[in-house]
Short mmCIF file of N, CA and C in Angstrom, two decimals:
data_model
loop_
_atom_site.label_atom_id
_atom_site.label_comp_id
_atom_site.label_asym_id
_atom_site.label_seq_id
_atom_site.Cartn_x
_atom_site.Cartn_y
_atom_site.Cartn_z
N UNK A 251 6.44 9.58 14.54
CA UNK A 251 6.74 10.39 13.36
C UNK A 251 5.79 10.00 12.25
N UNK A 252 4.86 10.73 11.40
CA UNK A 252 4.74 10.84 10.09
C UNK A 252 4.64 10.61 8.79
N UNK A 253 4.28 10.41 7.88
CA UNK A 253 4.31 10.39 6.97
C UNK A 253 5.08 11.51 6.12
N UNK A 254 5.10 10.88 4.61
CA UNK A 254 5.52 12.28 3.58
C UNK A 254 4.09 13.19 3.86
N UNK A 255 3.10 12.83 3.85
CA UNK A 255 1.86 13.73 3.74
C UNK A 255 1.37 13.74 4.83
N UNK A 256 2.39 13.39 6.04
CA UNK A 256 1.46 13.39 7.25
C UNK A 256 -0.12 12.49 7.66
N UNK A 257 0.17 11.56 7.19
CA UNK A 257 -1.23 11.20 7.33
C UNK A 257 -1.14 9.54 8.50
N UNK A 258 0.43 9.21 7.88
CA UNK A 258 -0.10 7.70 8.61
C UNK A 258 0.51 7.97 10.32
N UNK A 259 0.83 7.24 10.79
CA UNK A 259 0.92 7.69 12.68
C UNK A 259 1.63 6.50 12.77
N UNK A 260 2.41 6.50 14.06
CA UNK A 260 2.84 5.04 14.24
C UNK A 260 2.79 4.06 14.43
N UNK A 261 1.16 4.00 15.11
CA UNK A 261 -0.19 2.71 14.92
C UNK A 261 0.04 2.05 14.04
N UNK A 262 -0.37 3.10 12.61
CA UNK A 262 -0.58 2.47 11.77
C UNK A 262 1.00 2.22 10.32
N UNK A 263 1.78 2.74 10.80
CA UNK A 263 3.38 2.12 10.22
C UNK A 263 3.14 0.70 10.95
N UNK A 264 3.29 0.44 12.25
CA UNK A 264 3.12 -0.94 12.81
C UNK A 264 2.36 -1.87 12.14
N UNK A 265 1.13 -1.49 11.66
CA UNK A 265 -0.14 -2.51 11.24
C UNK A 265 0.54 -3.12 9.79
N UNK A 266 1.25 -1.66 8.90
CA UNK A 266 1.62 -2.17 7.37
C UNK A 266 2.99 -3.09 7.70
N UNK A 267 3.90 -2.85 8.73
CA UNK A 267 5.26 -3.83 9.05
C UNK A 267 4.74 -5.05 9.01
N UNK A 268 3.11 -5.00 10.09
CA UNK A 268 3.18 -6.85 10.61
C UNK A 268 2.46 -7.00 9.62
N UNK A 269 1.61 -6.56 8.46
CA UNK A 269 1.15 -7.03 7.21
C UNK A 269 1.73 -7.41 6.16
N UNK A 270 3.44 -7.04 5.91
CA UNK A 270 4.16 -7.95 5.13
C UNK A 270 4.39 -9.13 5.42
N UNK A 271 4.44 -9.85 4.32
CA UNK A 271 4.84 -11.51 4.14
C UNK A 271 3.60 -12.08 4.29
N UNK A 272 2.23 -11.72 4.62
CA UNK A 272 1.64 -12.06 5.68
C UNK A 272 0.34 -12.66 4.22
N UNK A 273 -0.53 -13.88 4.46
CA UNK A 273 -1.07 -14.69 3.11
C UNK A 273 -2.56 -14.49 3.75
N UNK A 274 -3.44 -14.24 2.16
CA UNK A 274 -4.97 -13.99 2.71
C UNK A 274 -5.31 -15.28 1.70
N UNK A 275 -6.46 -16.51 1.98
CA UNK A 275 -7.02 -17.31 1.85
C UNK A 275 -8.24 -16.65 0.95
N UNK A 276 -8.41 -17.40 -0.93
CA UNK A 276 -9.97 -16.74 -0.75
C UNK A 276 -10.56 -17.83 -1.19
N UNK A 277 -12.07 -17.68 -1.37
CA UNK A 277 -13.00 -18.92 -1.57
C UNK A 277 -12.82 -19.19 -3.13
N UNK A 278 -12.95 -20.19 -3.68
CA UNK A 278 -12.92 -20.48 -5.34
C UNK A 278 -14.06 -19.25 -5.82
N UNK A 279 -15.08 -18.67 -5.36
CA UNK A 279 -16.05 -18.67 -6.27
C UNK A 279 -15.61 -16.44 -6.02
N UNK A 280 -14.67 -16.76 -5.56
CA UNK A 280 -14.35 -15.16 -5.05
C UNK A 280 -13.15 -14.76 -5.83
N UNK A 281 -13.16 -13.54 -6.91
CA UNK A 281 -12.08 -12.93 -7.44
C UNK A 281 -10.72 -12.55 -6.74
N UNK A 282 -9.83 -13.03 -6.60
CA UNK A 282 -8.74 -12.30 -5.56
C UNK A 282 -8.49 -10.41 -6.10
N UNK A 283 -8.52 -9.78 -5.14
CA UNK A 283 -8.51 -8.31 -5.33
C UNK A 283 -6.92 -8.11 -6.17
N UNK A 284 -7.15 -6.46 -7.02
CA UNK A 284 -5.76 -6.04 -7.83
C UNK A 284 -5.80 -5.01 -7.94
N UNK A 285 -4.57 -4.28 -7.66
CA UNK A 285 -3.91 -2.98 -7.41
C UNK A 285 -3.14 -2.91 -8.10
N UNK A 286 -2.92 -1.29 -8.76
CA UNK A 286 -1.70 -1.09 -9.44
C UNK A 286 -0.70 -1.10 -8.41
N UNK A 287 0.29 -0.99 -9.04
CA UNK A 287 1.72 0.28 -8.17
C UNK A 287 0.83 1.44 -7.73
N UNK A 288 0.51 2.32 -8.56
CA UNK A 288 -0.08 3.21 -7.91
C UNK A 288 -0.72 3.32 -7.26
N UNK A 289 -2.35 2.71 -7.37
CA UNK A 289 -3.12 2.84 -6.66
C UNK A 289 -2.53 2.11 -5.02
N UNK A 290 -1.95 1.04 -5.32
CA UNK A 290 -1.73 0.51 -3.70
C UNK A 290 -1.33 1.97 -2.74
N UNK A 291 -0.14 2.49 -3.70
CA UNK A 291 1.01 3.30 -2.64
C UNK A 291 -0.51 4.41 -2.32
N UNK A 292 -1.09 5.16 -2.94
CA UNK A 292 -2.04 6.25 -2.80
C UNK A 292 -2.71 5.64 -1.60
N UNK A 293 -3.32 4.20 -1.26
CA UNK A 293 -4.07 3.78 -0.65
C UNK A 293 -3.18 4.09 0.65
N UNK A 294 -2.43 3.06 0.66
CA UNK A 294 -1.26 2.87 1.64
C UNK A 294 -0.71 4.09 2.27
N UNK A 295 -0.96 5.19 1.81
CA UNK A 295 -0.23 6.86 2.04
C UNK A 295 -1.30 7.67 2.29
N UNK A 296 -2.55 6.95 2.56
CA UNK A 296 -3.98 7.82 2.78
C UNK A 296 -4.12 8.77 1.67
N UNK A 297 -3.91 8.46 0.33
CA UNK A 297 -4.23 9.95 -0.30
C UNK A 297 -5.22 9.38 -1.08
N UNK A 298 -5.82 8.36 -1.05
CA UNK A 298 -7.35 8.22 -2.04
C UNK A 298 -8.60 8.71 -1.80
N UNK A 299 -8.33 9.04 -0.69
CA UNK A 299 -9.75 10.06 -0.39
C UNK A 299 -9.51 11.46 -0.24
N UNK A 300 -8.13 11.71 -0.77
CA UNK A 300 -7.76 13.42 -1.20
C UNK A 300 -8.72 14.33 -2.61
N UNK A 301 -8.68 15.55 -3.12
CA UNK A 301 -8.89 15.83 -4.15
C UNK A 301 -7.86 15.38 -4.57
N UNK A 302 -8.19 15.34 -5.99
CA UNK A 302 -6.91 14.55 -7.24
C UNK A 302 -5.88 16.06 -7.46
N UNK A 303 -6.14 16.98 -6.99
CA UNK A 303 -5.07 18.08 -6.58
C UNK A 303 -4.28 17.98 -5.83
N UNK A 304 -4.71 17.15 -4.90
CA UNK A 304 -3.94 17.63 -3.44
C UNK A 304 -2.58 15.64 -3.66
N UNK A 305 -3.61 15.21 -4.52
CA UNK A 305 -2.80 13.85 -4.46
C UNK A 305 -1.40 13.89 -5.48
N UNK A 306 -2.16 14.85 -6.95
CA UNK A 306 -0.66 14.84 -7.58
C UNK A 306 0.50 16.12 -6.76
N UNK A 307 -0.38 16.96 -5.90
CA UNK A 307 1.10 17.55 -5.55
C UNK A 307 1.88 16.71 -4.57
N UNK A 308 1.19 15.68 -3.39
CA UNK A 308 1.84 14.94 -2.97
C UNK A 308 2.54 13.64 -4.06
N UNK A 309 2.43 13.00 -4.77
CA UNK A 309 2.75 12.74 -6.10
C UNK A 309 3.99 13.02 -6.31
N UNK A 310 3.93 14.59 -6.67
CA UNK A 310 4.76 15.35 -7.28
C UNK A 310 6.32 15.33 -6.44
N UNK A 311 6.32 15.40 -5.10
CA UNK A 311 7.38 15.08 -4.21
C UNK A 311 8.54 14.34 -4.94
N UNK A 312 9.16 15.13 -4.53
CA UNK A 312 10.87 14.41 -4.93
C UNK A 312 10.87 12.89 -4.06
N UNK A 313 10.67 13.05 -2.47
CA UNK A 313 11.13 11.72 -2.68
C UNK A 313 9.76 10.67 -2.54
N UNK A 314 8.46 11.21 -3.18
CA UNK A 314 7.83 10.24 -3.12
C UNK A 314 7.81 9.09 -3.61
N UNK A 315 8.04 9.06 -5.13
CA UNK A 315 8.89 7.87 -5.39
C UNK A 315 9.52 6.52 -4.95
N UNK A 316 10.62 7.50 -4.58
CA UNK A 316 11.34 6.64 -3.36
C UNK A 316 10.54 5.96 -2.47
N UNK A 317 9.58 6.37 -2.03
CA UNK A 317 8.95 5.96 -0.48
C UNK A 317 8.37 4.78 -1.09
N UNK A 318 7.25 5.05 -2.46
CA UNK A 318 6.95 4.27 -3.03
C UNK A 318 7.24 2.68 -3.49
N UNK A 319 8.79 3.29 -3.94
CA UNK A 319 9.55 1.75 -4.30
C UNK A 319 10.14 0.78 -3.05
N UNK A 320 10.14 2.11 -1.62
CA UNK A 320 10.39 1.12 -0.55
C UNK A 320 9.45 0.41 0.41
N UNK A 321 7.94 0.74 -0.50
CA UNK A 321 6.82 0.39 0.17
C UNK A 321 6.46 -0.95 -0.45
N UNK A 322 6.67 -0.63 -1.95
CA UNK A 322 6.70 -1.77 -3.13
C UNK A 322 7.79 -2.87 -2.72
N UNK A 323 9.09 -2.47 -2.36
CA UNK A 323 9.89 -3.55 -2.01
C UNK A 323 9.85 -4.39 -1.14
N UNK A 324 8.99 -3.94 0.23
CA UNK A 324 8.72 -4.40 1.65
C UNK A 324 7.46 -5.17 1.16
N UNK A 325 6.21 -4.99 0.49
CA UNK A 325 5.26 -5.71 0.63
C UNK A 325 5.38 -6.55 -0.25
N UNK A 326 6.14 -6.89 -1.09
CA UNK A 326 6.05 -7.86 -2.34
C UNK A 326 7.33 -8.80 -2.12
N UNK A 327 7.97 -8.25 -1.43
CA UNK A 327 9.65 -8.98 -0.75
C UNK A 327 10.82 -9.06 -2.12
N UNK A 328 10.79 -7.86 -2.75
CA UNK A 328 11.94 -8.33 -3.43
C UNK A 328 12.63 -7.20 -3.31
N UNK A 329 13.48 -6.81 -4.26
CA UNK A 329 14.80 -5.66 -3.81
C UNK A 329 13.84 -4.38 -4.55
N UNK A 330 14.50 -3.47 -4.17
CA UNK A 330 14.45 -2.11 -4.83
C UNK A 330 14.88 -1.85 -5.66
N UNK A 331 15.74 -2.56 -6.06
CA UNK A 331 16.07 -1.94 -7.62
C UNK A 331 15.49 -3.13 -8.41
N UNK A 332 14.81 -4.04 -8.17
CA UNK A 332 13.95 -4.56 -9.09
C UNK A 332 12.73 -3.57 -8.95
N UNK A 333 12.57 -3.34 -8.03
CA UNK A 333 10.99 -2.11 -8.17
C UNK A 333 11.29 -1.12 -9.30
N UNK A 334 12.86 -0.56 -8.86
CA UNK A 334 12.72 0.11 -9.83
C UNK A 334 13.16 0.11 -11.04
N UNK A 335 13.30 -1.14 -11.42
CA UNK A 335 13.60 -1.18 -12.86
C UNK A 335 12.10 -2.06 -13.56
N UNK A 336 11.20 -1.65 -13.05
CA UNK A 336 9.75 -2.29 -13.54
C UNK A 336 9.27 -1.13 -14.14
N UNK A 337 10.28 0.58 -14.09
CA UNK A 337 9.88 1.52 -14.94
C UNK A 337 9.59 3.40 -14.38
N UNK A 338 9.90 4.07 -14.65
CA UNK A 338 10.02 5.57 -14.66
C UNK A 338 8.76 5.86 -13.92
N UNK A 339 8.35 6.72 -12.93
CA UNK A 339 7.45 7.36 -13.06
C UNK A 339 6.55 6.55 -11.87
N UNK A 340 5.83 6.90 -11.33
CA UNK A 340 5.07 5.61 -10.78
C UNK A 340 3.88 4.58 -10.81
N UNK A 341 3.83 4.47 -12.19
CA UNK A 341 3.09 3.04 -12.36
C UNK A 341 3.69 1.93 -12.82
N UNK A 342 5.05 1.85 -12.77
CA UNK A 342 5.72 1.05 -12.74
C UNK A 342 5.41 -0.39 -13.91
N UNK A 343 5.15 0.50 -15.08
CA UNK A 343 4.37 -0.58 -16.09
C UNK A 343 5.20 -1.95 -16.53
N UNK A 344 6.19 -2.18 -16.02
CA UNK A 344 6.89 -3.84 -16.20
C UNK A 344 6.99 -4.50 -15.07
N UNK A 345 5.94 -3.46 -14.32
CA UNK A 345 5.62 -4.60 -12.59
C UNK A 345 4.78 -6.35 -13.02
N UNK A 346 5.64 -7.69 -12.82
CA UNK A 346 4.87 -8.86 -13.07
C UNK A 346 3.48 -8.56 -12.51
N UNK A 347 2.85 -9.42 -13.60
CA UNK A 347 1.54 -9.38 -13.56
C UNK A 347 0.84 -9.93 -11.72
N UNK A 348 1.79 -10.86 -11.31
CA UNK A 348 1.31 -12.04 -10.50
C UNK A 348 1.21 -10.30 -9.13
N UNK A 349 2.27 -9.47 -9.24
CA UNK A 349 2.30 -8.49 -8.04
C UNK A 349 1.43 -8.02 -7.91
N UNK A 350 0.08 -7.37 -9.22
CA UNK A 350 -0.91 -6.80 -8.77
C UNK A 350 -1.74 -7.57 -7.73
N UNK A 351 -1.86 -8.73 -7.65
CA UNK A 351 -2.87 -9.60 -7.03
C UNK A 351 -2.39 -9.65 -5.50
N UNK A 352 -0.82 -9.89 -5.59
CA UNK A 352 -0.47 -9.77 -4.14
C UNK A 352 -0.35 -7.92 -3.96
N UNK A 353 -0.47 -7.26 -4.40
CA UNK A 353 -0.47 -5.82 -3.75
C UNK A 353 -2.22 -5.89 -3.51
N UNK A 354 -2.96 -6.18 -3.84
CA UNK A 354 -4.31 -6.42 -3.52
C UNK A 354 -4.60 -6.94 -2.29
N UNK A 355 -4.21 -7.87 -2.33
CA UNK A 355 -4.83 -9.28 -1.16
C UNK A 355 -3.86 -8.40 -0.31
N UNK A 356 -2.72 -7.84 0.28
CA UNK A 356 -2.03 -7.25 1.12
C UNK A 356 -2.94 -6.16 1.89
N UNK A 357 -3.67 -5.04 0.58
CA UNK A 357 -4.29 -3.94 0.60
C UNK A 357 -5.68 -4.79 1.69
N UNK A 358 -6.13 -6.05 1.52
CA UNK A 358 -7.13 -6.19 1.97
C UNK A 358 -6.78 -6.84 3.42
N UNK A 359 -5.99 -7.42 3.54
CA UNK A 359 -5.24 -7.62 4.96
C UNK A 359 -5.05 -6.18 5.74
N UNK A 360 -4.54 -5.73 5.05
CA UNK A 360 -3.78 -4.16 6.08
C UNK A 360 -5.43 -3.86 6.46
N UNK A 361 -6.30 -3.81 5.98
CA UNK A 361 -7.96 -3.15 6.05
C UNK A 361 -8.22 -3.73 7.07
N UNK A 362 -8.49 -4.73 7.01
CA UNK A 362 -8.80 -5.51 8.00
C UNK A 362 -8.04 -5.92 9.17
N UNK A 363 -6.88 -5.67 9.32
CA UNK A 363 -6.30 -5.76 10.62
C UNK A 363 -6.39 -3.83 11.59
N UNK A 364 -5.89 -3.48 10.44
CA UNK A 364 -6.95 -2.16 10.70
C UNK A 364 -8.32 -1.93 11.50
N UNK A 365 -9.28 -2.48 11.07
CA UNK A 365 -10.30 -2.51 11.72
C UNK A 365 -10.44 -3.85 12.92
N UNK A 366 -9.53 -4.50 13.24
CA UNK A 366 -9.86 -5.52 14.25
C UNK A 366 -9.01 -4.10 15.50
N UNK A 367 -7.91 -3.67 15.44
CA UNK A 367 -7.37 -2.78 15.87
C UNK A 367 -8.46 -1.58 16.73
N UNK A 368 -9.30 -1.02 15.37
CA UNK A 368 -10.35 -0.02 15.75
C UNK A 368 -11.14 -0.96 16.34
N UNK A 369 -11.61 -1.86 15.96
CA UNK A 369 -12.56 -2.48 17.21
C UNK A 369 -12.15 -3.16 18.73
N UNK A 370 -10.75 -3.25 18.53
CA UNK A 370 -10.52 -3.76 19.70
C UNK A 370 -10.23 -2.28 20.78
N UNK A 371 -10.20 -1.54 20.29
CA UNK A 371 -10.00 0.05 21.38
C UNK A 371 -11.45 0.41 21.80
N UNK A 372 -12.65 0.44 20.59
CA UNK A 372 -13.59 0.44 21.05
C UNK A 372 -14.34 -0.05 21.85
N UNK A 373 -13.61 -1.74 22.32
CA UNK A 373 -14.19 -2.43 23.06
C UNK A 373 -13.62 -2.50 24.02
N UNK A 374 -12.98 -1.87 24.18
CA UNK A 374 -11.57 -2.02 25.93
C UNK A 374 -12.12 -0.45 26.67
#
């Protein structure tokens, strides 16, 4: 099954499950990566390489939201109604500061297990 926008498959629901909880190592002299609320979920929902039309009508969805705060709740490990009391709308502007960094370093895990995935089909 699907996505709200149809985009993710059940490959890749699997890849974002075993990417929670899950810790990326970086070098001192290397910035750790940062994501909003938003931008993660857009990433995470394939819509960043949409037109910015096609992303606020998916956006626009009643229960996108929702999907949002249960995507936010699963990768950061806390409840949902702390997601959603970090604020209206979805940039969630009283999200702690420390979450952008772990919605980042997550975003860069999921990428990369992603592509060990695509390379390991290519090579079998």
């Amino acid at each position: 099954m699907s996505s709200l926008n149809g985009l993710i498959n059940n490959d890749e629901r699997e890849i974002i499950d075993s990417t929670i909880f899950s810790t990326v190592k970086y070098y001192t002299d290397k910035e750790p990566p940062s994501l909003t609320a938003r931008e993660f979920c857009r990433r995470m929902y394939g819509l960043s390489s949409l037109p910015e039309i096609e992303i606020l009508r998916v956006e626009m969805h009643s229960e996108y939201r929702k999907r949002c705060i249960g995507l936010l709740s699963k990768a950061l490990g806390v409840q949902r109604q702390s997601v959603s009391n970090w604020g209206g709308g979805l940039d969630f502007r009283k999200m702690p500061a420390i979450h952008y960094r772990s919605l980042g370093m997550y975003w860069e895990l999921y990428e990369l297990r992603r592509e060990i995935r695509r390379l390991r089909r290519f090579g079998a």
